[in-house]
CSV table of N, CA and C in Angstrom, one decimal:
chain,number,residue,atom,x,y,z
A,74,UNK,N,-73.7,37.5,18.7
A,74,UNK,CA,-74.4,37.2,19.9
A,74,UNK,C,-74.3,38.2,20.7
A,75,UNK,N,-75.1,39.0,21.3
A,75,UNK,CA,-75.3,40.0,22.0
A,75,UNK,C,-75.4,39.6,23.4
A,76,UNK,N,-74.7,40.1,24.4
A,76,UNK,CA,-75.0,39.8,25.7
A,76,UNK,C,-75.4,41.2,26.2
A,77,UNK,N,-76.6,40.9,27.0
A,77,UNK,CA,-77.2,42.3,27.8
A,77,UNK,C,-76.7,42.0,29.2
A,78,UNK,N,-76.0,43.0,29.8
A,78,UNK,CA,-75.8,43.3,31.2
A,78,UNK,C,-76.9,44.2,32.0
A,79,UNK,N,-77.2,43.8,33.0
A,79,UNK,CA,-78.1,44.5,33.7
A,79,UNK,C,-77.6,45.3,35.1
A,80,UNK,N,-78.1,46.3,35.5
A,80,UNK,CA,-77.7,46.7,36.9
A,80,UNK,C,-78.5,45.8,37.9
A,81,UNK,N,-77.9,45.9,39.3
A,81,UNK,CA,-78.5,45.5,40.1
A,81,UNK,C,-80.1,45.7,40.4
A,82,UNK,N,-80.3,47.2,40.3
A,82,UNK,CA,-81.7,47.8,40.3
A,82,UNK,C,-82.6,47.1,39.5
A,83,UNK,N,-82.3,47.0,38.2
A,83,UNK,CA,-83.0,46.4,37.2
A,83,UNK,C,-83.0,44.8,37.1
A,84,UNK,N,-82.3,44.4,37.5
A,84,UNK,CA,-82.3,42.7,38.0
A,84,UNK,C,-83.3,42.6,39.2
A,85,UNK,N,-83.2,43.4,40.0
A,85,UNK,CA,-84.1,43.6,41.3
A,85,UNK,C,-85.6,43.7,41.0
A,86,UNK,N,-85.7,44.7,39.9
A,86,UNK,CA,-87.1,44.9,39.4
A,86,UNK,C,-87.7,43.8,38.6
A,87,UNK,N,-86.9,43.1,37.8
A,87,UNK,CA,-87.4,42.0,37.2
A,87,UNK,C,-87.6,40.9,37.9
A,88,UNK,N,-87.0,40.5,39.2
A,88,UNK,CA,-87.2,39.5,40.0
A,88,UNK,C,-88.1,39.9,41.2
A,89,UNK,N,-88.6,41.1,41.1
A,89,UNK,CA,-89.8,41.8,42.1
A,89,UNK,C,-89.0,41.4,43.4
A,90,UNK,N,-87.8,41.9,43.7
A,90,UNK,CA,-87.0,42.0,44.9
A,90,UNK,C,-86.3,43.3,45.2
A,91,UNK,N,-86.0,43.4,46.5
A,91,UNK,CA,-85.3,44.6,46.8
A,91,UNK,C,-83.8,44.6,46.4
A,92,UNK,N,-83.2,45.8,45.8
A,92,UNK,CA,-81.7,45.6,45.5
A,92,UNK,C,-80.7,45.1,46.3
A,93,UNK,N,-81.2,45.2,47.6
A,93,UNK,CA,-80.0,44.7,48.7
A,93,UNK,C,-80.1,43.1,48.8
A,94,UNK,N,-81.4,42.6,48.4
A,94,UNK,CA,-81.5,41.3,48.3
A,94,UNK,C,-80.7,40.8,47.3
A,95,UNK,N,-80.7,41.3,46.2
A,95,UNK,CA,-80.1,40.9,45.0
A,95,UNK,C,-78.5,40.7,45.3
A,96,UNK,N,-78.2,42.1,45.9
A,96,UNK,CA,-76.7,42.0,46.5
A,96,UNK,C,-76.5,40.9,47.1
A,97,UNK,N,-77.1,40.7,48.1
A,97,UNK,CA,-76.8,39.6,49.0
A,97,UNK,C,-76.7,38.1,48.1
A,98,UNK,N,-77.6,38.0,47.2
A,98,UNK,CA,-77.5,36.9,46.4
A,98,UNK,C,-76.1,36.8,45.6
A,99,UNK,N,-75.7,37.8,45.2
A,99,UNK,CA,-74.5,38.1,44.4
A,99,UNK,C,-73.3,37.7,45.4
A,100,UNK,N,-73.3,38.5,46.8
A,100,UNK,CA,-72.2,38.2,47.5
A,100,UNK,C,-72.1,36.8,47.9
A,101,UNK,N,-73.3,36.3,48.1
A,101,UNK,CA,-73.3,34.8,48.5
A,101,UNK,C,-72.9,33.8,47.4
A,102,UNK,N,-72.7,34.2,46.4
A,102,UNK,CA,-72.5,33.5,45.3
A,102,UNK,C,-73.7,32.6,44.4
A,103,UNK,N,-74.8,33.2,44.8
A,103,UNK,CA,-76.0,32.4,44.4
A,103,UNK,C,-76.4,33.0,43.0
A,104,UNK,N,-76.1,34.3,42.7
A,104,UNK,CA,-76.3,34.9,41.5
A,104,UNK,C,-75.0,35.3,40.8
A,105,UNK,N,-74.7,34.8,39.6
A,105,UNK,CA,-73.3,35.1,39.1
A,105,UNK,C,-73.5,36.7,38.6
A,106,UNK,N,-72.4,37.4,38.8
A,106,UNK,CA,-72.3,38.8,38.2
A,106,UNK,C,-70.9,39.2,38.2
A,107,UNK,N,-70.6,40.4,37.6
A,107,UNK,CA,-69.3,40.9,37.3
A,107,UNK,C,-69.3,42.3,38.1
A,108,UNK,N,-68.2,42.5,38.4
A,108,UNK,CA,-67.9,44.0,39.1
A,108,UNK,C,-67.3,44.8,38.3
A,109,UNK,N,-68.0,46.0,38.0
A,109,UNK,CA,-67.5,46.8,37.0
A,109,UNK,C,-67.3,48.1,37.9
A,110,UNK,N,-66.3,48.6,38.1
A,110,UNK,CA,-65.8,49.6,39.1
A,110,UNK,C,-66.5,49.1,40.4
A,111,UNK,N,-67.4,50.0,41.0
A,111,UNK,CA,-67.8,49.7,42.2
A,111,UNK,C,-69.2,49.2,42.3
A,112,UNK,N,-69.7,48.8,41.0
A,112,UNK,CA,-71.1,48.2,41.0
A,112,UNK,C,-70.9,47.0,40.2
A,113,UNK,N,-72.1,46.2,40.6
A,113,UNK,CA,-72.0,44.8,39.9
A,113,UNK,C,-73.0,44.9,38.7
A,114,UNK,N,-72.8,44.2,37.8
A,114,UNK,CA,-73.6,43.9,36.5
A,114,UNK,C,-73.9,42.4,36.2
A,115,UNK,N,-75.2,42.1,36.2
A,115,UNK,CA,-75.7,40.8,35.8
A,115,UNK,C,-76.1,40.5,34.5
A,116,UNK,N,-75.5,39.5,33.8
A,116,UNK,CA,-75.9,39.2,32.6
A,116,UNK,C,-77.4,38.6,32.6
A,117,UNK,N,-78.0,39.0,31.4
A,117,UNK,CA,-79.6,38.5,31.5
A,117,UNK,C,-79.7,37.1,31.5
A,118,UNK,N,-78.9,36.4,30.6
A,118,UNK,CA,-78.8,34.9,30.6
A,118,UNK,C,-78.5,34.3,32.1
A,119,UNK,N,-77.7,34.8,32.9
A,119,UNK,CA,-77.6,34.5,34.4
A,119,UNK,C,-78.7,34.7,35.2
A,120,UNK,N,-79.4,36.0,34.9
A,120,UNK,CA,-80.5,36.3,35.6
A,120,UNK,C,-81.6,35.1,35.4
A,121,UNK,N,-81.9,35.0,33.9
A,121,UNK,CA,-82.8,34.0,33.6
A,121,UNK,C,-82.7,32.6,34.2
A,122,UNK,N,-81.4,32.1,34.3
A,122,UNK,CA,-80.9,30.8,34.8
A,122,UNK,C,-81.2,31.0,36.4
A,123,UNK,N,-80.9,31.8,37.0
A,123,UNK,CA,-81.2,32.1,38.4
A,123,UNK,C,-82.7,31.8,38.9
A,124,UNK,N,-83.7,32.6,38.0
A,124,UNK,CA,-85.1,32.5,38.2
A,124,UNK,C,-85.7,31.7,37.6
A,125,UNK,N,-85.1,30.7,36.9
A,125,UNK,CA,-85.5,29.4,36.3
A,125,UNK,C,-86.4,29.4,35.2
A,126,UNK,N,-86.1,30.6,34.4
A,126,UNK,CA,-86.8,30.9,33.2
A,126,UNK,C,-85.9,30.8,32.0
A,127,UNK,N,-86.8,31.1,30.9
A,127,UNK,CA,-85.8,30.9,29.6
A,127,UNK,C,-86.0,32.1,28.7
A,128,UNK,N,-85.1,32.5,28.3
A,128,UNK,CA,-84.8,33.5,27.6
A,128,UNK,C,-85.4,33.1,26.2
A,129,UNK,N,-86.0,34.1,25.2
A,129,UNK,CA,-86.5,33.9,24.1
A,129,UNK,C,-85.4,33.1,23.2
A,130,UNK,N,-84.1,33.3,23.4
A,130,UNK,CA,-83.1,32.9,22.4
A,130,UNK,C,-82.6,31.4,22.9
A,131,UNK,N,-83.4,30.9,24.1
A,131,UNK,CA,-82.8,29.8,24.6
A,131,UNK,C,-83.1,28.3,23.8
A,132,UNK,N,-84.0,28.6,23.0
A,132,UNK,CA,-84.4,27.2,22.2
A,132,UNK,C,-86.0,27.6,21.8
A,133,UNK,N,-86.4,26.6,21.0
A,133,UNK,CA,-87.7,26.7,20.6
A,133,UNK,C,-88.7,25.7,21.6
A,134,UNK,N,-89.6,26.3,21.9
A,134,UNK,CA,-91.0,25.6,22.4
A,134,UNK,C,-91.8,24.6,21.8
A,135,UNK,N,-91.4,23.5,21.8
A,135,UNK,CA,-92.5,22.7,20.6
A,135,UNK,C,-93.5,21.9,21.5
A,136,UNK,N,-94.5,21.7,21.1
A,136,UNK,CA,-95.8,21.1,21.8
A,136,UNK,C,-96.2,20.1,20.6
A,137,UNK,N,-96.9,19.1,21.4
A,137,UNK,CA,-97.3,18.1,20.4
A,137,UNK,C,-98.8,17.8,21.2
A,138,UNK,N,-99.7,17.7,19.9
A,138,UNK,CA,-101.0,17.5,20.4
A,138,UNK,C,-101.3,16.1,20.0
A,139,UNK,N,-101.8,15.1,20.9
A,139,UNK,CA,-102.3,13.8,20.2
A,139,UNK,C,-103.7,13.6,20.8
A,140,UNK,N,-104.1,12.8,19.9
A,140,UNK,CA,-105.8,12.4,20.3
A,140,UNK,C,-105.9,11.1,20.2
A,141,UNK,N,-106.1,10.2,21.1
A,141,UNK,CA,-106.3,8.7,20.9
A,141,UNK,C,-107.7,8.3,20.9
A,142,UNK,N,-108.3,7.9,20.0
A,142,UNK,CA,-109.6,7.3,20.1
A,142,UNK,C,-109.5,6.0,20.3
A,143,UNK,N,-110.3,5.5,21.6
A,143,UNK,CA,-110.3,4.1,22.1
A,143,UNK,C,-111.6,3.3,22.1
A,144,UNK,N,-112.1,2.4,21.2
A,144,UNK,CA,-113.3,2.0,21.4
A,144,UNK,C,-113.6,0.6,22.2
A,145,UNK,N,-114.7,0.5,22.7
A,145,UNK,CA,-115.0,-0.7,23.3
A,145,UNK,C,-114.2,-0.7,24.9
A,146,UNK,N,-114.5,0.4,25.5
A,146,UNK,CA,-113.9,0.4,26.6
A,146,UNK,C,-114.8,0.3,28.0
A,147,UNK,N,-114.2,-0.8,28.6
A,147,UNK,CA,-115.0,-1.1,29.9
A,147,UNK,C,-114.5,-0.3,31.1
A,148,UNK,N,-115.3,-0.3,32.2
A,148,UNK,CA,-115.1,0.5,33.3
A,148,UNK,C,-113.5,0.5,33.8
A,149,UNK,N,-113.5,-0.9,33.9
A,149,UNK,CA,-111.8,-1.1,34.3
A,149,UNK,C,-110.6,-0.6,33.6
A,150,UNK,N,-110.7,-0.6,32.1
A,150,UNK,CA,-109.8,0.1,31.4
A,150,UNK,C,-109.8,1.7,31.3
A,151,UNK,N,-111.1,1.9,31.7
A,151,UNK,CA,-111.1,3.5,31.7
A,151,UNK,C,-110.5,4.1,33.1
A,152,UNK,N,-111.0,3.1,34.3
A,152,UNK,CA,-110.1,3.6,35.5
A,152,UNK,C,-108.7,3.6,35.4
A,153,UNK,N,-108.1,2.4,34.7
A,153,UNK,CA,-106.6,2.1,34.5
A,153,UNK,C,-106.1,3.4,33.9
A,154,UNK,N,-106.7,3.7,32.6
A,154,UNK,CA,-106.1,4.9,31.9
A,154,UNK,C,-106.2,6.1,32.3
A,155,UNK,N,-107.0,6.6,33.3
A,155,UNK,CA,-107.3,7.6,34.1
A,155,UNK,C,-106.0,7.8,35.0
A,156,UNK,N,-106.0,6.7,35.9
A,156,UNK,CA,-104.9,6.7,37.0
A,156,UNK,C,-103.7,6.9,36.5
A,157,UNK,N,-103.3,6.0,35.3
A,157,UNK,CA,-101.7,6.1,34.8
A,157,UNK,C,-101.7,7.5,34.1
A,158,UNK,N,-102.6,8.2,33.4
A,158,UNK,CA,-102.1,9.2,32.6
A,158,UNK,C,-102.2,10.4,33.6
A,159,UNK,N,-103.3,10.7,34.2
A,159,UNK,CA,-103.4,11.7,35.4
A,159,UNK,C,-102.3,11.8,36.5
A,160,UNK,N,-101.7,10.4,36.7
A,160,UNK,CA,-100.7,10.2,37.7
A,160,UNK,C,-99.5,10.7,37.1
A,161,UNK,N,-99.3,10.2,35.9
A,161,UNK,CA,-97.9,10.4,35.2
A,161,UNK,C,-98.1,12.0,34.8
A,162,UNK,N,-99.2,12.8,34.6
A,162,UNK,CA,-99.0,14.2,34.1
A,162,UNK,C,-98.9,15.1,35.3
A,163,UNK,N,-99.3,14.7,36.7
A,163,UNK,CA,-99.1,15.3,37.8
A,163,UNK,C,-97.6,15.1,38.3
A,164,UNK,N,-97.0,14.1,38.1
A,164,UNK,CA,-95.6,13.8,38.6
A,164,UNK,C,-94.7,15.0,37.9
A,165,UNK,N,-93.4,14.7,38.3
A,165,UNK,CA,-92.3,15.3,37.8
A,165,UNK,C,-92.2,15.2,36.4
A,166,UNK,N,-92.4,16.3,35.5
A,166,UNK,CA,-92.4,16.2,34.2
A,166,UNK,C,-91.0,15.9,33.6
A,167,UNK,N,-90.6,15.1,32.8
A,167,UNK,CA,-89.1,14.6,32.6
A,167,UNK,C,-88.6,15.8,31.7
A,168,UNK,N,-89.2,16.6,31.0
A,168,UNK,CA,-88.6,17.7,30.2
A,168,UNK,C,-88.9,19.0,31.0
A,169,UNK,N,-89.5,19.0,32.0
A,169,UNK,CA,-89.9,20.1,33.0
A,169,UNK,C,-91.1,20.9,32.1
A,170,UNK,N,-91.5,20.6,30.9
A,170,UNK,CA,-92.4,21.5,30.4
A,170,UNK,C,-94.0,20.8,31.0
A,171,UNK,N,-94.9,21.9,31.1
A,171,UNK,CA,-96.3,21.3,31.5
A,171,UNK,C,-96.9,20.3,30.6
A,172,UNK,N,-97.7,19.5,31.3
A,172,UNK,CA,-98.4,18.2,30.5
A,172,UNK,C,-99.7,18.6,30.7
A,173,UNK,N,-100.7,18.6,29.4
A,173,UNK,CA,-102.0,18.5,29.9
A,173,UNK,C,-102.8,17.2,29.5
A,174,UNK,N,-103.5,16.4,30.1
A,174,UNK,CA,-104.2,15.3,29.8
A,174,UNK,C,-105.7,15.4,30.1
A,175,UNK,N,-106.5,15.1,28.8
A,175,UNK,CA,-107.8,15.4,29.1
A,175,UNK,C,-108.5,13.8,28.8
A,176,UNK,N,-109.5,13.5,29.3
A,176,UNK,CA,-110.0,12.2,29.0
A,176,UNK,C,-111.6,12.2,29.0
A,177,UNK,N,-112.0,12.1,27.8
A,177,UNK,CA,-113.6,12.3,27.5
A,177,UNK,C,-114.1,10.8,27.2
A,178,UNK,N,-114.9,10.6,28.1
A,178,UNK,CA,-115.7,9.4,28.1
A,178,UNK,C,-117.1,9.2,27.7
A,179,UNK,N,-117.6,8.3,26.6
A,179,UNK,CA,-118.8,8.1,26.1
A,179,UNK,C,-119.5,7.1,26.5
A,180,UNK,N,-120.2,7.1,27.5
A,180,UNK,CA,-120.6,5.7,28.1
A,180,UNK,C,-121.5,4.9,27.3
A,181,UNK,N,-122.3,5.7,26.4
A,181,UNK,CA,-123.3,4.9,25.3
A,181,UNK,C,-122.5,4.2,24.3
A,182,UNK,N,-121.5,4.7,23.9
A,182,UNK,CA,-120.9,4.3,22.8
A,182,UNK,C,-119.7,3.3,23.2
A,183,UNK,N,-119.6,3.4,24.5
A,183,UNK,CA,-118.2,2.8,25.3
A,183,UNK,C,-117.2,3.2,24.7
A,184,UNK,N,-116.7,4.4,24.4
A,184,UNK,CA,-115.3,4.9,23.8
A,184,UNK,C,-114.9,5.9,24.6
A,185,UNK,N,-113.7,6.3,24.4
A,185,UNK,CA,-112.9,7.2,25.1
A,185,UNK,C,-112.0,7.6,24.3
A,186,UNK,N,-111.9,9.1,24.5
A,186,UNK,CA,-111.0,10.1,23.5
A,186,UNK,C,-110.0,10.6,24.8
A,187,UNK,N,-108.5,10.3,24.4
A,187,UNK,CA,-107.4,10.7,25.3
A,187,UNK,C,-107.1,11.8,24.6
A,188,UNK,N,-106.7,13.4,24.8
A,188,UNK,CA,-106.2,14.5,24.6
A,188,UNK,C,-105.1,14.7,25.2
A,189,UNK,N,-103.8,14.8,24.6
A,189,UNK,CA,-102.5,15.1,25.3
A,189,UNK,C,-101.9,16.2,24.5
A,190,UNK,N,-101.4,16.9,25.7
A,190,UNK,CA,-100.8,18.3,24.9
A,190,UNK,C,-99.6,18.2,25.9
A,191,UNK,N,-98.3,18.3,25.1
A,191,UNK,CA,-97.2,18.0,26.0
A,191,UNK,C,-95.9,18.4,24.9
A,192,UNK,N,-94.7,18.4,25.6
A,192,UNK,CA,-93.6,18.5,24.8
A,192,UNK,C,-93.6,17.0,24.1
A,193,UNK,N,-92.8,17.0,22.9
A,193,UNK,CA,-92.8,15.8,21.7
A,193,UNK,C,-92.3,14.8,22.8
A,194,UNK,N,-91.4,14.8,23.4
A,194,UNK,CA,-90.8,13.6,24.2
A,194,UNK,C,-91.9,13.1,25.4
A,195,UNK,N,-92.3,14.0,25.9
A,195,UNK,CA,-93.5,13.6,27.2
A,195,UNK,C,-94.6,13.1,26.4
A,196,UNK,N,-95.1,13.6,25.2
A,196,UNK,CA,-96.2,13.0,24.6
A,196,UNK,C,-95.7,11.7,24.3
A,197,UNK,N,-94.7,11.5,23.6
A,197,UNK,CA,-94.2,10.0,23.4
A,197,UNK,C,-94.5,9.2,24.4
A,198,UNK,N,-94.0,9.6,25.8
A,198,UNK,CA,-94.0,8.7,27.1
A,198,UNK,C,-95.5,8.6,27.2
A,199,UNK,N,-96.3,9.6,27.3
A,199,UNK,CA,-97.5,9.2,27.4
A,199,UNK,C,-98.4,8.2,26.6
A,200,UNK,N,-98.0,8.3,25.2
A,200,UNK,CA,-98.5,7.6,24.4
A,200,UNK,C,-98.1,5.9,24.6
A,201,UNK,N,-96.9,5.9,25.1
A,201,UNK,CA,-96.6,4.7,25.3
A,201,UNK,C,-97.1,4.0,26.6
A,202,UNK,N,-97.6,5.0,27.5
A,202,UNK,CA,-98.5,4.4,28.6
A,202,UNK,C,-99.7,4.0,28.3
A,203,UNK,N,-100.6,4.9,27.3
A,203,UNK,CA,-101.7,4.3,26.8
A,203,UNK,C,-101.7,3.2,26.1
A,204,UNK,N,-100.5,2.8,25.4
A,204,UNK,CA,-100.7,1.5,24.7
A,204,UNK,C,-100.1,0.5,25.7
A,205,UNK,N,-99.6,0.6,26.7
A,205,UNK,CA,-99.2,-0.3,27.8
A,205,UNK,C,-100.4,-0.6,28.5
A,206,UNK,N,-101.5,0.4,28.8
A,206,UNK,CA,-102.8,0.0,29.4
A,206,UNK,C,-103.8,-0.7,28.6
A,207,UNK,N,-103.6,-0.7,27.0
A,207,UNK,CA,-104.5,-1.3,26.3
A,207,UNK,C,-104.1,-2.7,26.1
A,208,UNK,N,-102.6,-3.0,26.4
A,208,UNK,CA,-102.1,-4.3,26.2
A,208,UNK,C,-102.4,-5.3,27.6
A,209,UNK,N,-102.8,-4.8,28.6
A,209,UNK,CA,-103.2,-5.5,30.1
A,209,UNK,C,-104.5,-5.8,29.9
């Protein structure tokens, strides 16, 4: 496992901040750094944690795409599905990953397609919500 150390100037460039701002964050304890001689070095993983981003080695980013085809949908069920799913997707995502919900309604056939793109855990949660809406 290779650990990459960055200078304060490089960290500042990556964060799009002034180097003095990065130094202030280090001195305040908001950004972890190691002092080497008279200069600080910041580990890339600490910088990514500070910035709230993942490095490519943090793990795999998995997405699940689900399409639910629902027949014989009345306006009340359509409204309930829309409110529940769109509300859940706009709230705080359990995994922190973005959630995409699209609802396509065909009024002539009285059918609805729900298209979900999310992390597997979030997709499972949304599919449970669809199931719950259909049971009521």
